PDB file of C-alpha atoms and ligand atoms in Angstrom:
ATOM      1  CA  UNK A 140      -4.049  29.607  -3.370  1.00  0.00           C
ATOM      2  CA  UNK A 141      -4.020  26.408  -5.799  1.00  0.00           C
ATOM      3  CA  UNK A 142      -5.804  23.540  -4.160  1.00  0.00           C
ATOM      4  CA  UNK A 143      -3.971  20.228  -4.528  1.00  0.00           C
ATOM      5  CA  UNK A 144      -5.723  16.798  -3.859  1.00  0.00           C
ATOM      6  CA  UNK A 145      -3.298  14.111  -2.961  1.00  0.00           C
ATOM      7  CA  UNK A 146      -4.962  10.467  -3.047  1.00  0.00           C
ATOM      8  CA  UNK A 147      -2.940   9.085  -0.263  1.00  0.00           C
ATOM      9  CA  UNK A 148      -2.123   5.823   1.684  1.00  0.00           C
ATOM     10  CA  UNK A 149       1.621   5.650   1.294  1.00  0.00           C
ATOM     11  CA  UNK A 150       4.793   6.976   2.782  1.00  0.00           C
ATOM     12  CA  UNK A 151       5.313   8.773  -0.574  1.00  0.00           C
ATOM     13  CA  UNK A 152       1.802  10.355  -0.316  1.00  0.00           C
ATOM     14  CA  UNK A 153       2.596  11.500   3.328  1.00  0.00           C
ATOM     15  CA  UNK A 154       5.896  12.979   2.401  1.00  0.00           C
ATOM     16  CA  UNK A 155       4.517  14.776  -0.613  1.00  0.00           C
ATOM     17  CA  UNK A 156       1.717  16.208   1.510  1.00  0.00           C
ATOM     18  CA  UNK A 157       4.344  17.300   4.248  1.00  0.00           C
ATOM     19  CA  UNK A 158       6.620  19.099   1.723  1.00  0.00           C
ATOM     20  CA  UNK A 159       3.807  20.788  -0.074  1.00  0.00           C
ATOM     21  CA  UNK A 160       2.030  21.958   3.368  1.00  0.00           C
ATOM     22  CA  UNK A 161       5.485  23.088   4.517  1.00  0.00           C
ATOM     23  CA  UNK A 162       6.278  25.241   1.339  1.00  0.00           C
ATOM     24  CA  UNK A 163       3.160  26.852   2.021  1.00  0.00           C
ATOM     25  CA  UNK A 164       2.475  28.000  -1.760  1.00  0.00           C
ATOM     26  CA  UNK A 165      -0.649  25.443  -2.306  1.00  0.00           C
ATOM     27  CA  UNK A 166      -3.396  24.179  -0.319  1.00  0.00           C
ATOM     28  CA  UNK A 167      -3.028  20.637   0.206  1.00  0.00           C
ATOM     29  CA  UNK A 168      -5.758  18.061   1.161  1.00  0.00           C
ATOM     30  CA  UNK A 169      -4.780  14.177   1.588  1.00  0.00           C
ATOM     31  CA  UNK A 170      -7.716  11.514   0.963  1.00  0.00           C
ATOM     32  CA  UNK A 171      -7.440   8.092   2.499  1.00  0.00           C
ATOM     33  CA  UNK A 172      -9.963   5.309   1.950  1.00  0.00           C
ATOM     34  CA  UNK A 173     -10.614   4.946   5.567  1.00  0.00           C
ATOM     35  CA  UNK A 174      -9.019   1.447   6.103  1.00  0.00           C
ATOM     36  CA  UNK A 175      -7.470   2.151   9.350  1.00  0.00           C
ATOM     37  CA  UNK A 176      -8.915   3.336  12.691  1.00  0.00           C
ATOM     38  CA  UNK A 177      -6.297   6.057  13.254  1.00  0.00           C
ATOM     39  CA  UNK A 178      -4.267   7.027  10.146  1.00  0.00           C
ATOM     40  CA  UNK A 179      -0.895   8.657  10.963  1.00  0.00           C
ATOM     41  CA  UNK A 180      -1.828  12.483  10.885  1.00  0.00           C
ATOM     42  CA  UNK A 181       0.404  15.092   9.186  1.00  0.00           C
ATOM     43  CA  UNK A 182       0.316  18.881   8.615  1.00  0.00           C
ATOM     44  CA  UNK A 183      -2.149  18.492   5.804  1.00  0.00           C
ATOM     45  CA  UNK A 184      -5.834  18.002   6.687  1.00  0.00           C
ATOM     46  CA  UNK A 185      -6.987  14.215   5.836  1.00  0.00           C
ATOM     47  CA  UNK A 186     -10.393  13.442   4.124  1.00  0.00           C
ATOM     48  CA  UNK A 187     -11.600  10.023   4.826  1.00  0.00           C
ATOM     49  CA  UNK A 188     -13.653   7.246   3.079  1.00  0.00           C
ATOM     50  CA  UNK A 189     -14.733   6.947  -0.498  1.00  0.00           C
ATOM     51  CA  UNK A 190     -16.051   9.317  -3.061  1.00  0.00           C
ATOM     52  CA  UNK A 191     -18.757   7.360  -4.359  1.00  0.00           C
ATOM     53  CA  UNK A 192     -17.271   6.485  -7.497  1.00  0.00           C
ATOM     54  CA  UNK A 193     -15.697   8.406 -10.722  1.00  0.00           C
ATOM     55  CA  UNK A 194     -18.906  10.699 -10.405  1.00  0.00           C
ATOM     56  CA  UNK A 195     -18.650  11.456  -6.856  1.00  0.00           C
ATOM     57  CA  UNK A 196     -15.021  12.352  -7.233  1.00  0.00           C
ATOM     58  CA  UNK A 197     -15.736  14.623 -10.012  1.00  0.00           C
ATOM     59  CA  UNK A 198     -18.587  16.464  -8.147  1.00  0.00           C
ATOM     60  CA  UNK A 199     -15.861  16.658  -5.235  1.00  0.00           C
ATOM     61  CA  UNK A 200     -13.178  18.175  -7.547  1.00  0.00           C
ATOM     62  CA  UNK A 201     -15.620  20.773  -8.684  1.00  0.00           C
ATOM     63  CA  UNK A 202     -17.156  21.681  -5.454  1.00  0.00           C
ATOM     64  CA  UNK A 203     -13.769  21.778  -3.795  1.00  0.00           C
ATOM     65  CA  UNK A 204     -12.374  23.752  -6.729  1.00  0.00           C
ATOM     66  CA  UNK A 205      -9.382  21.215  -6.662  1.00  0.00           C
ATOM     67  CA  UNK A 206      -6.750  22.455  -9.296  1.00  0.00           C
ATOM     68  CA  UNK A 207      -4.640  19.308  -9.458  1.00  0.00           C
ATOM     69  CA  UNK A 208      -4.788  15.620  -8.207  1.00  0.00           C
ATOM     70  CA  UNK A 209      -1.613  13.668  -7.189  1.00  0.00           C
ATOM     71  CA  UNK A 210      -2.725   9.966  -6.889  1.00  0.00           C
ATOM     72  CA  UNK A 211      -0.212   8.396  -4.536  1.00  0.00           C
ATOM     73  CA  UNK A 212      -2.419   5.668  -3.747  1.00  0.00           C
ATOM     74  CA  UNK A 213      -0.946   1.964  -2.986  1.00  0.00           C
ATOM     75  CA  UNK A 214       0.019   0.163  -6.209  1.00  0.00           C
ATOM     76  CA  UNK A 215      -2.590  -2.380  -5.609  1.00  0.00           C
ATOM     77  CA  UNK A 216      -5.387   0.120  -5.143  1.00  0.00           C
ATOM     78  CA  UNK A 217      -6.174  -0.122  -8.573  1.00  0.00           C
ATOM     79  CA  UNK A 218      -9.903   0.894  -8.616  1.00  0.00           C
ATOM     80  CA  UNK A 219      -9.429   4.353  -7.053  1.00  0.00           C
ATOM     81  CA  UNK A 220      -6.596   5.006  -9.645  1.00  0.00           C
ATOM     82  CA  UNK A 221      -9.000   4.235 -12.468  1.00  0.00           C
ATOM     83  CA  UNK A 222     -11.707   6.333 -11.047  1.00  0.00           C
ATOM     84  CA  UNK A 223      -9.391   9.300 -10.370  1.00  0.00           C
ATOM     85  CA  UNK A 224      -8.144   9.293 -14.063  1.00  0.00           C
ATOM     86  CA  UNK A 225     -11.971   9.252 -15.216  1.00  0.00           C
ATOM     87  CA  UNK A 226     -13.227  11.943 -12.889  1.00  0.00           C
ATOM     88  CA  UNK A 227     -10.086  14.348 -13.442  1.00  0.00           C
ATOM     89  CA  UNK A 228     -10.845  13.829 -17.293  1.00  0.00           C
ATOM     90  CA  UNK A 229     -14.391  14.459 -16.670  1.00  0.00           C
ATOM     91  CA  UNK A 230     -13.820  17.551 -14.459  1.00  0.00           C
ATOM     92  CA  UNK A 231     -10.871  18.805 -16.892  1.00  0.00           C
ATOM     93  CA  UNK A 232      -8.544  18.677 -13.543  1.00  0.00           C
ATOM     94  CA  UNK A 233      -4.637  18.027 -14.255  1.00  0.00           C
ATOM     95  CA  UNK A 234      -3.728  14.445 -12.325  1.00  0.00           C
ATOM     96  CA  UNK A 235      -0.563  12.603 -12.223  1.00  0.00           C
ATOM     97  CA  UNK A 236       0.013   9.072 -10.772  1.00  0.00           C
ATOM     98  CA  UNK A 237       2.873   8.621  -8.523  1.00  0.00           C
ATOM     99  CA  UNK A 238       3.670   5.075  -8.328  1.00  0.00           C
ATOM    100  CA  UNK A 239       7.031   3.735  -6.934  1.00  0.00           C
ATOM    101  CA  UNK A 240       8.983   0.995  -8.907  1.00  0.00           C
ATOM    102  CA  UNK A 241       8.126  -2.817  -7.949  1.00  0.00           C
ATOM    103  CA  UNK A 242      10.797  -4.399  -5.916  1.00  0.00           C
ATOM    104  CA  UNK A 243      12.914  -6.780  -7.804  1.00  0.00           C
ATOM    105  CA  UNK A 244      14.700  -9.904  -6.794  1.00  0.00           C
ATOM    106  CA  UNK A 245      18.317  -9.619  -6.138  1.00  0.00           C
ATOM    107  CA  UNK A 246      21.258 -11.905  -5.307  1.00  0.00           C
ATOM    108  CA  UNK A 247      20.411 -14.269  -2.623  1.00  0.00           C
ATOM    109  CA  UNK A 248      16.730 -13.622  -3.065  1.00  0.00           C
ATOM    110  CA  UNK A 249      14.416 -17.007  -3.379  1.00  0.00           C
ATOM    111  CA  UNK A 250      11.147 -15.461  -4.781  1.00  0.00           C
ATOM    112  CA  UNK A 251       8.350 -17.230  -6.314  1.00  0.00           C
ATOM    113  CA  UNK A 252       5.788 -15.154  -8.325  1.00  0.00           C
ATOM    114  CA  UNK A 253       2.108 -15.482  -7.732  1.00  0.00           C
ATOM    115  CA  UNK A 254      -0.947 -14.285  -9.303  1.00  0.00           C
ATOM    116  CA  UNK A 255      -2.978 -12.631  -6.696  1.00  0.00           C
ATOM    117  CA  UNK A 256      -3.615 -13.949  -3.194  1.00  0.00           C
ATOM    118  CA  UNK A 257      -5.232 -17.154  -4.349  1.00  0.00           C
ATOM    119  CA  UNK A 258      -2.389 -17.992  -6.450  1.00  0.00           C
ATOM    120  CA  UNK A 259      -0.053 -17.411  -3.468  1.00  0.00           C
ATOM    121  CA  UNK A 260      -2.482 -19.723  -1.296  1.00  0.00           C
ATOM    122  CA  UNK A 261      -2.070 -22.581  -3.779  1.00  0.00           C
ATOM    123  CA  UNK A 262       1.811 -22.248  -3.627  1.00  0.00           C
ATOM    124  CA  UNK A 263       2.161 -22.815   0.050  1.00  0.00           C
ATOM    125  CA  UNK A 264       3.349 -26.464   0.477  1.00  0.00           C
ATOM    126  CA  UNK A 265       1.493 -28.751   2.908  1.00  0.00           C
ATOM    127  CA  UNK A 266       2.371 -27.864   6.650  1.00  0.00           C
ATOM    128  CA  UNK A 267       3.739 -24.631   5.865  1.00  0.00           C
ATOM    129  CA  UNK A 268       4.268 -21.660   8.374  1.00  0.00           C
ATOM    130  CA  UNK A 269       3.516 -18.773   6.498  1.00  0.00           C
ATOM    131  CA  UNK A 270       3.883 -14.965   7.164  1.00  0.00           C
ATOM    132  CA  UNK A 271       1.050 -13.078   5.543  1.00  0.00           C
ATOM    133  CA  UNK A 272       2.089  -9.419   5.248  1.00  0.00           C
ATOM    134  CA  UNK A 273      -0.971  -8.521   3.574  1.00  0.00           C
ATOM    135  CA  UNK A 274      -3.296  -6.741   6.216  1.00  0.00           C
ATOM    136  CA  UNK A 275      -6.859  -7.555   6.781  1.00  0.00           C
ATOM    137  CA  UNK A 276      -8.351  -7.452   3.581  1.00  0.00           C
ATOM    138  CA  UNK A 277      -7.230 -10.141   1.155  1.00  0.00           C
ATOM    139  CA  UNK A 278      -7.204 -13.037   3.332  1.00  0.00           C
ATOM    140  CA  UNK A 279     -10.121 -15.384   2.273  1.00  0.00           C
ATOM    141  CA  UNK A 280      -8.147 -17.456  -0.442  1.00  0.00           C
ATOM    142  CA  UNK A 281      -6.109 -18.855   2.465  1.00  0.00           C
ATOM    143  CA  UNK A 282      -9.088 -20.049   4.571  1.00  0.00           C
ATOM    144  CA  UNK A 283      -9.010 -23.333   2.824  1.00  0.00           C
ATOM    145  CA  UNK A 284      -5.434 -23.798   3.931  1.00  0.00           C
ATOM    146  CA  UNK A 285      -6.202 -25.285   7.443  1.00  0.00           C
ATOM    147  CA  UNK A 286      -2.841 -27.413   6.879  1.00  0.00           C
ATOM    148  CA  UNK A 287      -1.000 -24.320   7.022  1.00  0.00           C
ATOM    149  CA  UNK A 288      -0.182 -22.049  10.190  1.00  0.00           C
ATOM    150  CA  UNK A 289      -0.356 -18.338   9.477  1.00  0.00           C
ATOM    151  CA  UNK A 290       1.082 -15.300  11.068  1.00  0.00           C
ATOM    152  CA  UNK A 291      -1.069 -12.527   9.924  1.00  0.00           C
ATOM    153  CA  UNK A 292       0.047  -8.742  10.158  1.00  0.00           C
ATOM    154  CA  UNK A 293      -2.459  -6.186  10.112  1.00  0.00           C
ATOM    155  CA  UNK A 294      -2.709  -2.398  11.078  1.00  0.00           C
ATOM    156  CA  UNK A 295      -5.582  -2.409  13.516  1.00  0.00           C
ATOM    157  CA  UNK A 296      -6.303  -5.408  15.936  1.00  0.00           C
ATOM    158  CA  UNK A 297      -8.730  -7.613  14.574  1.00  0.00           C
ATOM    159  CA  UNK A 298     -12.363  -7.843  16.116  1.00  0.00           C
ATOM    160  CA  UNK A 299     -12.716 -11.222  14.937  1.00  0.00           C
ATOM    161  CA  UNK A 300     -10.780 -14.282  13.838  1.00  0.00           C
ATOM    162  CA  UNK A 301      -8.993 -13.610  10.545  1.00  0.00           C
ATOM    163  CA  UNK A 302      -8.937 -17.191   9.299  1.00  0.00           C
ATOM    164  CA  UNK A 303     -10.742 -20.390  10.512  1.00  0.00           C
ATOM    165  CA  UNK A 304      -7.370 -22.337  10.836  1.00  0.00           C
ATOM    166  CA  UNK A 305      -4.622 -22.116  13.130  1.00  0.00           C
ATOM    167  CA  UNK A 306      -2.913 -18.621  13.076  1.00  0.00           C
ATOM    168  CA  UNK A 307      -1.743 -15.629  15.124  1.00  0.00           C
ATOM    169  CA  UNK A 308      -2.615 -12.033  14.206  1.00  0.00           C
ATOM    170  CA  UNK A 309      -0.180  -9.420  15.152  1.00  0.00           C
ATOM    171  CA  UNK A 310      -0.509  -5.754  14.367  1.00  0.00           C
ATOM    172  CA  UNK A 311       2.014  -3.214  12.821  1.00  0.00           C
ATOM    173  CA  UNK A 312       2.154  -0.124  10.689  1.00  0.00           C
ATOM    174  CA  UNK A 313       5.553   0.275   8.601  1.00  0.00           C
ATOM    175  CA  UNK A 314       8.146   1.229   8.254  1.00  0.00           C
ATOM    176  CA  UNK A 315       9.621  -2.062   9.834  1.00  0.00           C
ATOM    177  CA  UNK A 316      13.302  -2.733  10.433  1.00  0.00           C
ATOM    178  CA  UNK A 317      14.949  -5.486   9.374  1.00  0.00           C
ATOM    179  CA  UNK A 318      16.131  -6.775  13.029  1.00  0.00           C
ATOM    180  CA  UNK A 319      12.503  -6.923  13.917  1.00  0.00           C
ATOM    181  CA  UNK A 320      11.319  -8.580  11.114  1.00  0.00           C
ATOM    182  CA  UNK A 321      14.306 -11.143  11.279  1.00  0.00           C
ATOM    183  CA  UNK A 322      13.005 -11.583  14.975  1.00  0.00           C
ATOM    184  CA  UNK A 323       9.477 -12.093  13.989  1.00  0.00           C
ATOM    185  CA  UNK A 324      10.437 -14.608  11.271  1.00  0.00           C
ATOM    186  CA  UNK A 325      12.748 -16.347  13.421  1.00  0.00           C
ATOM    187  CA  UNK A 326      10.266 -16.517  16.563  1.00  0.00           C
ATOM    188  CA  UNK A 327       7.570 -18.053  14.791  1.00  0.00           C
ATOM    189  CA  UNK A 328       9.551 -20.529  12.644  1.00  0.00           C
ATOM    190  CA  UNK A 329       8.406 -19.235   9.430  1.00  0.00           C
ATOM    191  CA  UNK A 330       8.996 -21.223   6.381  1.00  0.00           C
ATOM    192  CA  UNK A 331       7.393 -18.963   3.896  1.00  0.00           C
ATOM    193  CA  UNK A 332       6.758 -15.160   3.788  1.00  0.00           C
ATOM    194  CA  UNK A 333       3.862 -13.960   1.484  1.00  0.00           C
ATOM    195  CA  UNK A 334       4.227 -10.293   0.297  1.00  0.00           C
ATOM    196  CA  UNK A 335       2.415  -8.135  -2.430  1.00  0.00           C
ATOM    197  CA  UNK A 336       4.848  -6.269  -4.564  1.00  0.00           C
ATOM    198  CA  UNK A 337       4.142  -2.757  -3.110  1.00  0.00           C
ATOM    199  CA  UNK A 338       7.524  -1.557  -3.569  1.00  0.00           C
ATOM    200  CA  UNK A 339       8.753   1.649  -1.565  1.00  0.00           C
ATOM    201  CA  UNK A 340      10.901   1.612   1.251  1.00  0.00           C
ATOM    202  CA  UNK A 341       8.203   1.169   4.121  1.00  0.00           C
ATOM    203  CA  UNK A 342       7.719  -2.595   3.919  1.00  0.00           C
ATOM    204  CA  UNK A 343      10.910  -3.576   2.318  1.00  0.00           C
ATOM    205  CA  UNK A 344      12.654  -4.756   5.520  1.00  0.00           C
ATOM    206  CA  UNK A 345      10.538  -8.070   5.831  1.00  0.00           C
ATOM    207  CA  UNK A 346      12.375  -9.089   2.171  1.00  0.00           C
ATOM    208  CA  UNK A 347      15.925  -8.251   3.410  1.00  0.00           C
ATOM    209  CA  UNK A 348      15.114 -10.509   6.428  1.00  0.00           C
ATOM    210  CA  UNK A 349      13.707 -13.548   4.547  1.00  0.00           C
ATOM    211  CA  UNK A 350      17.004 -13.461   2.264  1.00  0.00           C
ATOM    212  CA  UNK A 351      19.255 -13.369   5.507  1.00  0.00           C
ATOM    213  CA  UNK A 352      17.282 -16.301   6.817  1.00  0.00           C
ATOM    214  CA  UNK A 353      17.107 -18.174   3.386  1.00  0.00           C
ATOM    215  CA  UNK A 354      13.276 -18.187   3.937  1.00  0.00           C
ATOM    216  CA  UNK A 355      11.462 -18.119   0.467  1.00  0.00           C
ATOM    217  CA  UNK A 356       9.178 -15.383  -0.475  1.00  0.00           C
ATOM    218  CA  UNK A 357       5.818 -15.871  -2.506  1.00  0.00           C
ATOM    219  CA  UNK A 358       5.540 -12.524  -4.157  1.00  0.00           C
ATOM    220  CA  UNK A 359       2.129 -11.127  -5.386  1.00  0.00           C
ATOM    221  CA  UNK A 360       2.758  -9.567  -8.676  1.00  0.00           C
ATOM    222  CA  UNK A 361       1.421  -5.926  -9.404  1.00  0.00           C
ATOM    223  CA  UNK A 362      -1.800  -5.475 -10.990  1.00  0.00           C
ATOM    224  CA  UNK A 363      -1.348  -3.086 -14.150  1.00  0.00           C
ATOM    225  CA  UNK A 364      -0.045   0.488 -13.731  1.00  0.00           C
ATOM    226  CA  UNK A 365      -2.508   3.323 -13.352  1.00  0.00           C
ATOM    227  CA  UNK A 366      -3.272   5.351 -16.425  1.00  0.00           C
ATOM    228  CA  UNK A 367      -0.513   7.863 -17.830  1.00  0.00           C
ATOM    229  CA  UNK A 368       1.055  10.133 -16.866  1.00  0.00           C
ATOM    230  CA  UNK A 369       2.927   8.256 -13.884  1.00  0.00           C
ATOM    231  CA  UNK A 370       5.933   9.418 -12.279  1.00  0.00           C
ATOM    232  CA  UNK A 371       8.060   6.931  -9.811  1.00  0.00           C
ATOM    233  CA  UNK A 372       9.300   9.541  -7.445  1.00  0.00           C
ATOM    234  CA  UNK A 373       8.272  12.501  -4.923  1.00  0.00           C
ATOM    235  CA  UNK A 374      10.705  14.867  -6.786  1.00  0.00           C
ATOM    236  CA  UNK A 375       9.188  14.026 -10.290  1.00  0.00           C
ATOM    237  CA  UNK A 376       5.697  14.553  -8.764  1.00  0.00           C
ATOM    238  CA  UNK A 377       6.348  17.978  -7.395  1.00  0.00           C
ATOM    239  CA  UNK A 378       8.151  19.245 -10.753  1.00  0.00           C
ATOM    240  CA  UNK A 379       4.711  17.913 -12.625  1.00  0.00           C
ATOM    241  CA  UNK A 380       3.208  19.960 -10.163  1.00  0.00           C
ATOM    242  CA  UNK A 381       5.196  23.178 -10.754  1.00  0.00           C
ATOM    243  CA  UNK A 382       4.969  22.536 -14.337  1.00  0.00           C
ATOM    244  CA  UNK A 383       1.303  22.264 -14.224  1.00  0.00           C
ATOM    245  CA  UNK A 384       0.254  24.912 -11.671  1.00  0.00           C
ATOM    246  CA  UNK A 385       3.250  27.246 -12.087  1.00  0.00           C
TER     247      UNK A 385
HETATM  248  C1  LIG B 244      -4.796   3.335   5.340  1.00  0.00           C
HETATM  249  C2  LIG B 244      -2.172   4.975   6.363  1.00  0.00           C
HETATM  250  C3  LIG B 244       3.375   5.818   6.169  1.00  0.00           C
HETATM  251  C4  LIG B 244       2.474   4.899   5.488  1.00  0.00           C
HETATM  252  C5  LIG B 244       3.062   3.371   5.599  1.00  0.00           C
HETATM  253  C6  LIG B 244       4.100   2.346   2.169  1.00  0.00           C
HETATM  254  C7  LIG B 244       4.593   1.869   3.477  1.00  0.00           C
HETATM  255  C8  LIG B 244       3.363   0.646   5.445  1.00  0.00           C
HETATM  256  C9  LIG B 244       3.483  -1.447   2.562  1.00  0.00           C
HETATM  257  C10 LIG B 244       3.765  -5.510   5.855  1.00  0.00           C
HETATM  258  C11 LIG B 244       3.073  -4.759   4.698  1.00  0.00           C
HETATM  259  C12 LIG B 244       0.008  -3.821   3.287  1.00  0.00           C
HETATM  260  C13 LIG B 244      -0.751  -2.419   4.303  1.00  0.00           C
HETATM  261  C14 LIG B 244       1.269  -1.811   3.664  1.00  0.00           C
HETATM  262  C15 LIG B 244       2.115  -0.664   3.034  1.00  0.00           C
HETATM  263  C16 LIG B 244       3.184   1.542   4.318  1.00  0.00           C
HETATM  264  C17 LIG B 244       2.396   2.407   4.437  1.00  0.00           C
HETATM  265  C18 LIG B 244       2.010   0.564   3.400  1.00  0.00           C
HETATM  266  C19 LIG B 244       1.457  -3.251   3.777  1.00  0.00           C
HETATM  267  C20 LIG B 244      -1.106   2.335   6.051  1.00  0.00           C
HETATM  268  C21 LIG B 244      -2.160   3.346   6.007  1.00  0.00           C
HETATM  269  C22 LIG B 244      -3.426   2.899   5.599  1.00  0.00           C
HETATM  270  C23 LIG B 244      -3.078   1.574   5.244  1.00  0.00           C
HETATM  271  C24 LIG B 244      -4.027   0.439   4.982  1.00  0.00           C
HETATM  272  C25 LIG B 244      -3.421  -0.750   4.668  1.00  0.00           C
HETATM  273  C26 LIG B 244      -4.310  -1.924   4.453  1.00  0.00           C
HETATM  274  C27 LIG B 244      -3.443  -3.100   4.000  1.00  0.00           C
HETATM  275  C28 LIG B 244      -2.068  -2.297   3.234  1.00  0.00           C
HETATM  276  C29 LIG B 244      -1.209  -2.959   5.488  1.00  0.00           C
HETATM  277  C30 LIG B 244      -2.105   4.839   7.738  1.00  0.00           C
HETATM  278  C31 LIG B 244      -0.517   2.248   7.240  1.00  0.00           C
HETATM  279  C32 LIG B 244      -0.164  -5.081   3.741  1.00  0.00           C
HETATM  280  C33 LIG B 244      -0.112  -3.541   1.956  1.00  0.00           C
HETATM  281  O1  LIG B 244      -4.457  -4.402   8.460  1.00  0.00           O
HETATM  282  C34 LIG B 244      -5.345  -3.569   7.968  1.00  0.00           C
HETATM  283  O2  LIG B 244      -6.579  -3.394   7.912  1.00  0.00           O
HETATM  284  C35 LIG B 244      -4.627  -2.711   6.451  1.00  0.00           C
HETATM  285  C36 LIG B 244      -5.197  -2.551   5.424  1.00  0.00           C
HETATM  286  C37 LIG B 244      -5.267  -1.721   3.440  1.00  0.00           C
HETATM  287  C38 LIG B 244      -3.770  -4.014   2.807  1.00  0.00           C
HETATM  288  C39 LIG B 244      -4.253  -3.754   1.381  1.00  0.00           C
HETATM  289  O3  LIG B 244      -5.056  -4.053   1.192  1.00  0.00           O
HETATM  290  O4  LIG B 244      -3.308  -3.201   0.883  1.00  0.00           O
HETATM  291  N1  LIG B 244      -2.238  -1.142   3.710  1.00  0.00           N
HETATM  292  N2  LIG B 244      -1.826   1.263   5.440  1.00  0.00           N
HETATM  293  C40 LIG B 244      -4.933   3.680   4.002  1.00  0.00           C
HETATM  294  C41 LIG B 244      -6.332   4.367   3.493  1.00  0.00           C
HETATM  295  O5  LIG B 244      -7.159   4.401   4.388  1.00  0.00           O
HETATM  296  O6  LIG B 244      -6.420   4.764   2.322  1.00  0.00           O
HETATM  297  O7  LIG B 244      -3.214   4.150   8.602  1.00  0.00           O
HETATM  298  O8  LIG B 244      -1.400   5.701   8.425  1.00  0.00           O
HETATM  299  C42 LIG B 244      -0.152   3.120   4.845  1.00  0.00           C
HETATM  300  C43 LIG B 244       1.043   2.140   4.514  1.00  0.00           C
HETATM  301  N3  LIG B 244       0.781   1.146   4.066  1.00  0.00           N
HETATM  302  O9  LIG B 244       2.904   7.089   6.515  1.00  0.00           O
HETATM  303  O10 LIG B 244       4.406   5.663   6.797  1.00  0.00           O
HETATM  304  O11 LIG B 244       4.355   3.352   1.853  1.00  0.00           O
HETATM  305  O12 LIG B 244       3.696   1.604   1.350  1.00  0.00           O
HETATM  306  N4  LIG B 244       0.067  -1.468   4.039  1.00  0.00           N
HETATM  307  C44 LIG B 244       0.727  -4.299   1.092  1.00  0.00           C
HETATM  308  O13 LIG B 244       1.884  -3.715   0.392  1.00  0.00           O
HETATM  309  O14 LIG B 244       0.863  -5.606   1.131  1.00  0.00           O
HETATM  310  C45 LIG B 244       2.192  -3.993   4.857  1.00  0.00           C
HETATM  311  O15 LIG B 244       2.944  -5.672   6.736  1.00  0.00           O
HETATM  312  O16 LIG B 244       4.875  -5.750   5.922  1.00  0.00           O
END
């Protein structure tokens, strides 16, 4: 039975793994960077932690006799996508990237584009009350903005203050509901929402709530897409796998 490695960390990766594990035609392993204490489990075994760069990943592919890799990592996880493309090329293993389309502003959306978290921090007006839906890893550019009050959503409870200035940390793992996002924004008198353009359904609710409450969004633009071939949906990733493995 062919062995498939899914580089995970998104709802699409979880759904792919579930579909393949239930079909029972291929052996599936999901790999996570290991950013959260207790990732959501599913039917496929989960491997956590880095591989030690492209060389380590190539060695893993050979040792584990992986026949195909689906890179379904988060659109901002650029480094692992680059490493996976290099490792698969070096090991002669077929690989596709599954990258869902970015969110686009629609009618009623008030979005300002930002280049990275530093760009977003610079766009916040003095005295803003900003909801940072960015997780725990990319907060340093906001540390200098002691004039801003921050609501910070992270997956695991923080073990130390996330910022030196005034803020409140809350925990949450998507998918989120619009009415909960609306209540959160209202309860904390949020004046600006800062988000990364992750795409997908799992974290879109906050954007709908911001539009309904006419709260402006500072949207951090996506990094360049992963190396080709790239597909945008679970169905096309499954079709690629069948075409590749038969
Ligand atoms: C460990 C696996 C599922 C997967 C859920 C999706 C949806 C929620 C959008 C907000 C924005 C954020 C964050 C987010 C999204 C889904 C999806 C997606 C954004 C889990 C997961 C892991 C992570 C790591 C986490 C990061 C963080 C980013 C929170 C599991 C739940 C903000 C990204 O606080 C922290 O320590 C969080 C750290 C890395 C920041 C970042 O740098 O990207 N993801 N998120 C993955 C690993 O170890 O490899 O624990 O179960 C996966 C999900 N994250 O099955 O339903 O499909 O996109 N995750 C961002 O886009 O801005 C949340 O709060 O509104």
